[in-house]
C-alpha cells in the first residue's frame, strides 16, 4: 500500500529561526551556529497513515521491512526508496517480565528493547537516516564522537554505504564490546586522550575544517530516525499511548527525539494525548537532572563519572531540545546511582532480557519515581532499553564474579569436580534459585 504525499522538509535553526534546504549539508546553522531541526509539511491524515503503516508490517524486504522507514512519511517524506541505506533496523519488541515489574513496583511495565537492532543499540535507527542523507548529499566521509554505541553503528552503516568513516572515542573509557564492533566494521578508530565532550569538540572542529559529515545526535537527521522508537511502540500499542515513557539520558538526543515524535504524532492525530517522559541520568553524570531540580534555570556541566559508559556525558549537546521535550510532556528528569543501575541490570538480565548498564537506568528510574509517588503503581509505563547485554561484558563479569562483597543479585560461577555427586550438591544448595 503506497500513500501519495506532496511533502516538503526544511532545516530550521532552533536559535535564530534561519531556514536552509533539506539537502544542505551544514552540520549547524550557517548563520549563528545553532542546532538545526528538520521540519516537515505533510499532506495526509491519521487514518490513512495508520492504514499505511499497518499494511507495511507484512513486508519481508526493502524499506517497508525497516522499523524506521516503515514510518517514512513522518521521518523523511521526500526520500526515494532506492537511495535508502538500511540493514534493516527497528522492529524491536515490547517485553513484559513480571519479575522486573514487581521489582520496579509498577504493575503494567513493558520494556522496549532497542538492543535487538543490527549493531545492538538504538543508534541504528538514527544512523540509517543520517547515513542515507550523507549518501544522497555526496558526503566525502562521515564521522562521530562516541562512548561506543554510536561508533559501532556509524561504522556498520558507513560500510553499507561504502563511505570512509572516522570515529573519535575517549581512550580507555569505551566498553570492549563496542570498540570491537567499531574496528570490525572497518571505521578508522581514533582514541582521544580526553572524555566524550573532548571527542565531540574535536569531531565538530575536524568536520568543519575538513568537510566531513558529522553524524552525532546534533545531526537533525539522526533524531528523525530515533523518533521511530516512539512511533513503533505507539504502533505496537495500537496508538493507545502509555502514561509514561522512561529512557536513559546522556547526550539528550533520544530525549529530544522522543519529544519531537510525540509532538508530531499528536499534531497529525495519531494519538489523543501525550505520554509523560521520564529522562533518567546516572548520578555521576547528571547535569540535566540537576538543572531540572532548579527549573532548568541554568545549563550545567559536570565532569562525568559512571559505570554506565553510554551516558557518561557531562555537557549534553541537545540540551535545549530536551528541555522542550520535558516541558511539553509535563515530564521529569531524575538520576540514579551506579549501585541502583547495576541492581536494575541484574534484575533485567536475570529475567532473560539482558541489557547494557546505561539501559538499566530507565528501569532504575521507574522504581525510584514509583517509590517517590511520581509514578502510580497501576500506570502504563514503557521503559526503553537502549543496548544489548554484550555491549559491556566487562560490567557483567565484574558484577557477578569480582565485586566484594558480592552484590545481592550476584550469580557467582561454581567450580566443581567432574562428579555427578557434585552436581547433586549444587542442585541441593541452590534449589530455591533454580
Short mmCIF file of C-alpha atoms in Angstrom, two decimals:
data_model
loop_
_atom_site.label_atom_id
_atom_site.label_comp_id
_atom_site.label_asym_id
_atom_site.label_seq_id
_atom_site.Cartn_x
_atom_site.Cartn_y
_atom_site.Cartn_z
CA UNK A 1 0.00 0.00 0.00
CA UNK A 2 1.50 3.31 -1.04
CA UNK A 3 0.44 6.62 0.37
CA UNK A 4 0.87 9.54 -2.00
CA UNK A 5 2.08 12.74 -0.42
CA UNK A 6 3.35 16.10 -1.56
CA UNK A 7 5.62 16.59 1.43
CA UNK A 8 8.35 19.13 1.85
CA UNK A 9 11.04 19.34 4.50
CA UNK A 10 13.45 22.02 5.61
CA UNK A 11 16.09 22.52 8.26
CA UNK A 12 15.37 25.27 10.76
CA UNK A 13 17.73 26.75 13.34
CA UNK A 14 16.36 26.47 16.86
CA UNK A 15 18.13 29.65 17.96
CA UNK A 16 17.72 32.21 15.18
CA UNK A 17 14.96 30.54 13.07
CA UNK A 18 17.16 30.63 9.96
CA UNK A 19 15.98 28.08 7.39
CA UNK A 20 18.10 26.06 4.97
CA UNK A 21 17.19 23.40 2.44
CA UNK A 22 16.72 19.73 3.17
CA UNK A 23 19.83 18.82 1.15
CA UNK A 24 22.12 21.45 2.68
CA UNK A 25 25.00 19.52 4.35
CA UNK A 26 25.63 22.11 7.09
CA UNK A 27 26.19 20.47 10.49
CA UNK A 28 24.90 23.56 12.33
CA UNK A 29 23.19 26.79 11.38
CA UNK A 30 25.49 28.68 8.98
CA UNK A 31 24.25 31.99 10.41
CA UNK A 32 24.60 31.55 14.17
CA UNK A 33 25.99 28.06 14.79
CA UNK A 34 22.81 26.82 16.48
CA UNK A 35 21.40 23.31 16.23
CA UNK A 36 19.19 22.51 13.28
CA UNK A 37 15.85 20.72 13.40
CA UNK A 38 14.09 19.07 10.49
CA UNK A 39 10.55 20.31 9.88
CA UNK A 40 8.09 18.64 7.56
CA UNK A 41 4.96 19.79 5.80
CA UNK A 42 2.59 16.88 5.37
CA UNK A 43 -0.41 16.14 3.20
CA UNK A 44 -2.02 13.21 5.00
CA UNK A 45 -4.46 12.25 7.73
CA UNK A 46 -4.11 9.94 10.72
CA UNK A 47 -6.44 7.22 9.42
CA UNK A 48 -4.53 6.92 6.15
CA UNK A 49 -1.19 6.88 7.94
CA UNK A 50 -2.30 4.13 10.34
CA UNK A 51 -3.56 2.02 7.44
CA UNK A 52 -0.34 2.60 5.51
CA UNK A 53 1.89 1.66 8.43
CA UNK A 54 -0.19 -1.45 9.16
CA UNK A 55 -0.06 -2.63 5.55
CA UNK A 56 3.73 -2.39 5.51
CA UNK A 57 4.20 -4.69 8.52
CA UNK A 58 3.99 -7.80 6.35
CA UNK A 59 6.89 -6.74 4.12
CA UNK A 60 9.90 -9.07 4.24
CA UNK A 61 12.32 -6.97 2.21
CA UNK A 62 13.04 -3.38 1.27
CA UNK A 63 12.24 -0.15 3.07
CA UNK A 64 8.87 -1.35 4.37
CA UNK A 65 10.68 -4.10 6.32
CA UNK A 66 12.57 -1.46 8.32
CA UNK A 67 11.07 -0.30 11.60
CA UNK A 68 12.33 3.15 10.68
CA UNK A 69 11.44 3.55 7.03
CA UNK A 70 8.01 1.96 7.51
CA UNK A 71 7.16 5.36 9.03
CA UNK A 72 8.93 7.38 6.33
CA UNK A 73 6.08 9.87 5.88
CA UNK A 74 6.95 11.13 9.37
CA UNK A 75 10.71 10.67 9.05
CA UNK A 76 11.89 11.90 5.65
CA UNK A 77 8.86 12.11 3.37
CA UNK A 78 10.77 13.17 0.26
CA UNK A 79 13.10 10.15 0.25
CA UNK A 80 13.31 7.83 -2.76
CA UNK A 81 13.33 4.21 -1.67
CA UNK A 82 16.24 3.32 -3.96
CA UNK A 83 18.51 5.75 -2.06
CA UNK A 84 17.85 4.35 1.43
CA UNK A 85 20.78 2.81 3.38
CA UNK A 86 19.20 0.13 5.58
CA UNK A 87 20.15 -3.16 7.23
CA UNK A 88 17.07 -3.15 8.04
CA UNK A 89 16.71 -1.86 11.60
CA UNK A 90 13.98 -1.38 14.18
CA UNK A 91 11.20 -3.93 14.67
CA UNK A 92 12.23 -4.23 18.33
CA UNK A 93 9.96 -5.95 20.85
CA UNK A 94 7.90 -4.74 23.77
CA UNK A 95 8.70 -7.20 26.56
CA UNK A 96 6.68 -7.98 29.68
CA UNK A 97 8.56 -9.56 32.59
CA UNK A 98 6.72 -9.90 35.88
CA UNK A 99 9.95 -10.06 37.91
CA UNK A 100 11.09 -6.71 36.54
CA UNK A 101 7.66 -5.11 37.02
CA UNK A 102 7.49 -6.38 40.61
CA UNK A 103 10.98 -5.04 41.38
CA UNK A 104 10.11 -1.66 39.89
CA UNK A 105 6.76 -1.55 41.72
CA UNK A 106 4.77 -0.85 38.54
CA UNK A 107 2.21 -3.45 37.55
CA UNK A 108 1.96 -2.56 33.85
CA UNK A 109 5.59 -2.14 32.90
CA UNK A 110 6.84 -3.06 29.43
CA UNK A 111 10.40 -2.82 28.13
CA UNK A 112 11.12 -1.63 24.59
CA UNK A 113 14.40 -3.39 23.82
CA UNK A 114 16.47 -1.45 21.30
CA UNK A 115 19.34 -3.88 21.81
CA UNK A 116 17.63 -6.00 19.14
CA UNK A 117 18.85 -3.62 16.42
CA UNK A 118 21.56 -4.81 13.96
CA UNK A 119 24.55 -3.44 15.88
CA UNK A 120 22.91 -3.93 19.27
CA UNK A 121 21.66 -0.45 20.13
CA UNK A 122 19.07 2.19 19.29
CA UNK A 123 21.73 4.16 17.40
CA UNK A 124 20.95 2.19 14.24
CA UNK A 125 17.59 3.95 13.94
CA UNK A 126 19.18 7.37 13.71
CA UNK A 127 22.14 6.16 11.68
CA UNK A 128 20.09 4.73 8.83
CA UNK A 129 18.56 8.18 8.24
CA UNK A 130 21.77 10.17 8.77
CA UNK A 131 23.76 7.83 6.53
CA UNK A 132 21.06 7.93 3.86
CA UNK A 133 21.27 11.73 3.95
CA UNK A 134 25.09 11.65 3.80
CA UNK A 135 24.97 9.33 0.81
CA UNK A 136 22.44 11.37 -1.14
CA UNK A 137 24.35 14.62 -0.50
CA UNK A 138 27.61 13.04 -1.75
CA UNK A 139 29.50 13.15 1.55
CA UNK A 140 33.29 12.88 1.31
CA UNK A 141 33.40 10.92 4.57
CA UNK A 142 31.44 10.59 7.81
CA UNK A 143 32.50 10.96 11.43
CA UNK A 144 31.23 10.89 15.00
CA UNK A 145 32.34 11.21 18.60
CA UNK A 146 31.18 8.32 20.70
CA UNK A 147 31.16 6.49 24.00
CA UNK A 148 30.85 3.32 21.93
CA UNK A 149 27.38 2.65 20.54
CA UNK A 150 27.35 5.48 18.00
CA UNK A 151 30.77 4.46 16.70
CA UNK A 152 29.67 0.85 16.23
CA UNK A 153 26.54 1.93 14.38
CA UNK A 154 28.31 4.52 12.23
CA UNK A 155 31.00 2.01 11.29
CA UNK A 156 28.44 -0.58 10.18
CA UNK A 157 26.28 1.83 8.19
CA UNK A 158 29.30 3.54 6.60
CA UNK A 159 30.44 0.13 5.39
CA UNK A 160 26.96 -0.46 3.98
CA UNK A 161 27.03 2.95 2.25
CA UNK A 162 30.66 2.48 1.14
CA UNK A 163 31.74 5.76 2.76
CA UNK A 164 35.02 6.37 4.65
CA UNK A 165 34.39 6.69 8.39
CA UNK A 166 36.24 8.22 11.35
CA UNK A 167 35.21 7.72 14.96
CA UNK A 168 36.54 9.67 17.94
CA UNK A 169 36.33 7.76 21.23
CA UNK A 170 37.75 8.55 24.69
CA UNK A 171 40.88 6.45 25.22
CA UNK A 172 40.39 3.75 27.85
CA UNK A 173 36.75 4.65 28.51
CA UNK A 174 34.83 2.57 25.96
CA UNK A 175 33.41 -0.88 26.68
CA UNK A 176 35.15 -3.76 24.93
CA UNK A 177 32.09 -4.96 23.01
CA UNK A 178 31.61 -1.54 21.43
CA UNK A 179 35.19 -0.82 20.42
CA UNK A 180 35.43 -4.34 18.98
CA UNK A 181 32.44 -3.68 16.74
CA UNK A 182 33.84 -0.39 15.52
CA UNK A 183 37.13 -1.95 14.50
CA UNK A 184 35.45 -4.98 12.94
CA UNK A 185 33.19 -2.89 10.72
CA UNK A 186 36.19 -1.04 9.29
CA UNK A 187 35.99 2.53 10.61
CA UNK A 188 39.21 4.34 11.50
CA UNK A 189 39.13 4.44 15.29
CA UNK A 190 40.81 7.46 16.89
CA UNK A 191 41.47 7.12 20.64
CA UNK A 192 41.34 10.64 22.07
CA UNK A 193 43.11 11.48 25.34
CA UNK A 194 40.07 13.01 27.00
CA UNK A 195 36.39 12.37 27.72
CA UNK A 196 33.39 12.26 25.38
CA UNK A 197 32.92 16.00 25.43
CA UNK A 198 36.53 16.47 24.25
CA UNK A 199 35.86 13.94 21.48
CA UNK A 200 32.74 15.78 20.32
CA UNK A 201 34.54 19.12 20.24
CA UNK A 202 37.33 17.62 18.15
CA UNK A 203 34.89 15.83 15.83
CA UNK A 204 32.97 19.06 15.26
CA UNK A 205 36.14 21.05 14.57
CA UNK A 206 37.51 18.40 12.22
CA UNK A 207 34.22 18.11 10.37
CA UNK A 208 34.03 21.86 9.84
CA UNK A 209 37.66 22.09 8.71
CA UNK A 210 37.78 19.01 6.50
CA UNK A 211 34.28 18.87 5.01
CA UNK A 212 33.31 15.63 6.77
CA UNK A 213 29.66 14.91 7.59
CA UNK A 214 29.21 14.82 11.39
CA UNK A 215 26.68 12.16 12.37
CA UNK A 216 26.33 12.70 16.11
CA UNK A 217 22.89 13.36 17.57
CA UNK A 218 23.38 17.08 16.89
CA UNK A 219 22.68 15.99 13.29
CA UNK A 220 18.94 16.59 12.79
CA UNK A 221 18.57 13.52 10.56
CA UNK A 222 19.71 11.29 13.42
CA UNK A 223 16.79 12.49 15.51
CA UNK A 224 14.32 11.71 12.73
CA UNK A 225 15.34 8.07 12.87
CA UNK A 226 15.36 7.93 16.65
CA UNK A 227 11.80 9.27 16.67
CA UNK A 228 10.69 5.88 15.38
CA UNK A 229 11.38 4.23 18.73
CA UNK A 230 8.32 6.10 19.93
CA UNK A 231 6.34 5.74 16.69
CA UNK A 232 6.89 1.98 16.69
CA UNK A 233 5.96 1.49 20.35
CA UNK A 234 2.80 3.56 19.83
CA UNK A 235 2.00 1.42 16.79
CA UNK A 236 2.57 -1.73 18.88
CA UNK A 237 0.08 -0.35 21.40
CA UNK A 238 -2.45 0.29 18.61
CA UNK A 239 -1.88 4.03 19.05
CA UNK A 240 -3.19 3.99 22.62
CA UNK A 241 -0.39 5.91 24.37
CA UNK A 242 1.03 4.80 27.72
CA UNK A 243 1.13 7.06 30.75
CA UNK A 244 4.92 7.23 30.86
CA UNK A 245 7.93 6.60 28.63
CA UNK A 246 11.17 6.25 30.61
CA UNK A 247 14.58 6.37 28.96
CA UNK A 248 18.27 6.74 29.82
CA UNK A 249 19.59 10.26 29.22
CA UNK A 250 23.15 11.16 28.28
CA UNK A 251 23.71 13.49 25.34
CA UNK A 252 19.91 14.03 25.30
CA UNK A 253 19.41 13.10 21.64
CA UNK A 254 16.77 10.50 22.47
CA UNK A 255 15.01 12.77 24.94
CA UNK A 256 14.80 15.36 22.17
CA UNK A 257 13.72 12.82 19.56
CA UNK A 258 11.03 11.36 21.82
CA UNK A 259 9.56 14.79 22.45
CA UNK A 260 9.53 15.55 18.74
CA UNK A 261 7.91 12.20 17.92
CA UNK A 262 5.14 12.72 20.46
CA UNK A 263 4.57 16.32 19.41
CA UNK A 264 4.21 15.34 15.75
CA UNK A 265 2.16 12.20 16.39
CA UNK A 266 -0.29 14.26 18.39
CA UNK A 267 -0.36 17.05 15.81
CA UNK A 268 -1.33 14.72 12.97
CA UNK A 269 -3.91 12.90 15.12
CA UNK A 270 -2.18 9.56 15.61
CA UNK A 271 -2.54 9.78 19.39
CA UNK A 272 -5.13 11.63 21.51
CA UNK A 273 -2.73 12.76 24.25
CA UNK A 274 0.96 12.97 25.16
CA UNK A 275 2.58 10.45 27.50
CA UNK A 276 4.92 11.90 30.10
CA UNK A 277 8.65 11.48 29.51
CA UNK A 278 10.93 10.39 32.37
CA UNK A 279 14.56 11.03 31.46
CA UNK A 280 16.96 9.18 33.76
CA UNK A 281 20.63 10.08 34.21
CA UNK A 282 23.42 8.42 36.18
CA UNK A 283 24.15 10.36 39.38
CA UNK A 284 27.77 10.77 38.35
CA UNK A 285 26.76 12.34 35.03
CA UNK A 286 23.59 14.25 35.85
CA UNK A 287 23.81 17.87 34.67
CA UNK A 288 20.33 17.72 33.12
CA UNK A 289 18.74 16.18 36.21
CA UNK A 290 20.42 18.74 38.45
CA UNK A 291 19.20 21.56 36.21
CA UNK A 292 15.66 20.14 36.22
CA UNK A 293 15.60 20.35 40.01
CA UNK A 294 16.24 24.07 39.63
CA UNK A 295 13.55 24.54 36.99
CA UNK A 296 16.11 24.49 34.14
CA UNK A 297 17.24 27.94 35.27
CA UNK A 298 20.80 27.27 34.11
CA UNK A 299 22.65 24.97 31.76
CA UNK A 300 25.05 22.89 33.80
CA UNK A 301 28.19 20.94 33.02
CA UNK A 302 29.90 18.22 35.09
CA UNK A 303 32.97 16.00 34.93
CA UNK A 304 31.16 12.68 34.30
CA UNK A 305 31.91 9.52 36.26
CA UNK A 306 29.65 6.47 35.99
CA UNK A 307 29.83 2.80 35.12
CA UNK A 308 27.11 3.45 32.53
CA UNK A 309 29.53 4.42 29.75
CA UNK A 310 26.80 5.10 27.17
CA UNK A 311 25.51 8.03 29.26
CA UNK A 312 28.85 9.15 30.72
CA UNK A 313 28.44 12.66 29.30
CA UNK A 314 28.98 15.88 31.20
CA UNK A 315 27.96 18.53 28.63
CA UNK A 316 24.92 17.26 26.70
CA UNK A 317 24.69 18.68 23.19
CA UNK A 318 20.91 18.50 22.72
CA UNK A 319 20.08 20.46 25.87
CA UNK A 320 17.53 22.99 24.62
CA UNK A 321 15.65 20.42 22.55
CA UNK A 322 15.46 18.11 25.57
CA UNK A 323 14.18 20.90 27.82
CA UNK A 324 11.39 21.44 25.33
CA UNK A 325 10.57 17.71 25.31
CA UNK A 326 10.34 17.56 29.10
CA UNK A 327 8.34 20.77 29.32
CA UNK A 328 5.82 19.88 26.60
CA UNK A 329 5.12 16.41 28.01
CA UNK A 330 5.00 17.52 31.66
CA UNK A 331 7.92 15.18 32.08
CA UNK A 332 10.51 14.70 34.79
CA UNK A 333 14.26 14.21 34.96
CA UNK A 334 15.90 12.19 37.69
CA UNK A 335 19.19 10.47 38.44
CA UNK A 336 20.09 7.09 39.89
CA UNK A 337 23.30 5.80 41.43
CA UNK A 338 25.60 3.25 39.82
CA UNK A 339 24.53 0.78 42.53
CA UNK A 340 20.88 1.27 41.54
CA UNK A 341 21.76 0.89 37.85
CA UNK A 342 23.66 -2.35 38.48
CA UNK A 343 20.85 -3.78 40.62
CA UNK A 344 18.30 -2.96 37.94
CA UNK A 345 20.55 -4.51 35.31
CA UNK A 346 20.89 -7.69 37.37
CA UNK A 347 17.09 -7.95 37.65
CA UNK A 348 16.60 -7.33 33.92
CA UNK A 349 19.38 -9.75 32.97
CA UNK A 350 18.01 -12.48 35.25
CA UNK A 351 14.60 -12.17 33.58
CA UNK A 352 16.22 -13.41 30.37
CA UNK A 353 16.10 -9.99 28.72
CA UNK A 354 19.55 -8.55 29.38
CA UNK A 355 20.88 -5.06 28.66
CA UNK A 356 23.96 -2.88 28.96
CA UNK A 357 24.33 -0.79 32.16
CA UNK A 358 23.05 2.51 30.74
CA UNK A 359 19.86 0.79 29.55
CA UNK A 360 19.04 -0.30 33.08
CA UNK A 361 18.92 3.33 34.19
CA UNK A 362 15.42 3.58 32.72
CA UNK A 363 14.05 0.78 34.93
CA UNK A 364 16.00 2.02 37.96
CA UNK A 365 14.46 5.43 37.36
CA UNK A 366 10.96 3.97 37.16
CA UNK A 367 11.49 2.26 40.50
CA UNK A 368 12.73 5.47 42.09
CA UNK A 369 9.85 7.54 40.68
CA UNK A 370 7.36 4.92 41.86
CA UNK A 371 8.94 4.97 45.34
CA UNK A 372 8.64 8.77 45.39
CA UNK A 373 4.99 8.63 44.34
CA UNK A 374 5.57 10.31 40.98
CA UNK A 375 4.54 7.21 39.01
CA UNK A 376 1.43 5.37 40.14
CA UNK A 377 1.52 1.60 40.71
CA UNK A 378 -1.13 0.95 38.04
CA UNK A 379 0.38 3.34 35.47
CA UNK A 380 1.15 2.06 31.98
CA UNK A 381 4.89 2.54 31.62
CA UNK A 382 7.30 1.80 28.78
CA UNK A 383 10.95 1.64 29.83
CA UNK A 384 13.34 1.86 26.90
CA UNK A 385 16.40 -0.40 26.99
CA UNK A 386 18.93 1.16 24.66
CA UNK A 387 21.61 -1.51 24.24
CA UNK A 388 22.37 -5.24 24.19
CA UNK A 389 23.80 -7.06 27.22
CA UNK A 390 27.00 -7.97 25.35
CA UNK A 391 27.82 -4.32 24.65
CA UNK A 392 29.62 -4.28 28.01
CA UNK A 393 30.58 -7.83 29.01
CA UNK A 394 33.13 -6.44 31.45
CA UNK A 395 30.38 -4.96 33.60
CA UNK A 396 28.62 -8.35 33.73
CA UNK A 397 31.77 -10.22 34.77
CA UNK A 398 32.70 -7.60 37.36
CA UNK A 399 29.24 -7.65 38.97
CA UNK A 400 28.85 -11.42 39.16
CA UNK A 401 32.46 -12.53 39.74
CA UNK A 402 34.65 -9.72 41.06
CA UNK A 403 32.77 -7.30 43.31
CA UNK A 404 33.41 -7.71 47.05
CA UNK A 405 31.34 -8.24 48.96
CA UNK A 406 29.17 -9.95 46.34
CA UNK A 407 26.10 -7.85 45.42
CA UNK A 408 22.70 -9.20 46.45
CA UNK A 409 21.94 -10.47 42.95
CA UNK A 410 25.40 -11.77 42.02
CA UNK A 411 25.39 -15.15 40.28
CA UNK A 412 28.85 -16.49 41.05
CA UNK A 413 30.12 -19.40 38.94
CA UNK A 414 30.75 -22.54 40.99
CA UNK A 415 33.83 -24.66 40.40
CA UNK A 416 33.23 -28.39 40.90
CA UNK A 417 34.94 -31.76 40.49
CA UNK A 418 33.80 -33.85 37.49
CA UNK A 419 31.40 -35.99 39.55
CA UNK A 420 27.59 -36.34 39.49
CA UNK A 421 27.55 -36.00 43.27
CA UNK A 422 28.96 -32.50 42.87
CA UNK A 423 26.15 -31.57 40.51
CA UNK A 424 23.66 -33.02 43.00
CA UNK A 425 25.21 -30.92 45.77
CA UNK A 426 24.82 -27.75 43.72
CA UNK A 427 21.20 -28.58 42.99
CA UNK A 428 20.51 -29.15 46.67
CA UNK A 429 22.21 -25.92 47.75
CA UNK A 430 20.54 -23.77 45.13
CA UNK A 431 17.17 -25.46 44.79
CA UNK A 432 15.37 -22.26 45.72
CA UNK A 433 17.01 -20.36 42.87
CA UNK A 434 16.78 -22.97 40.13
#
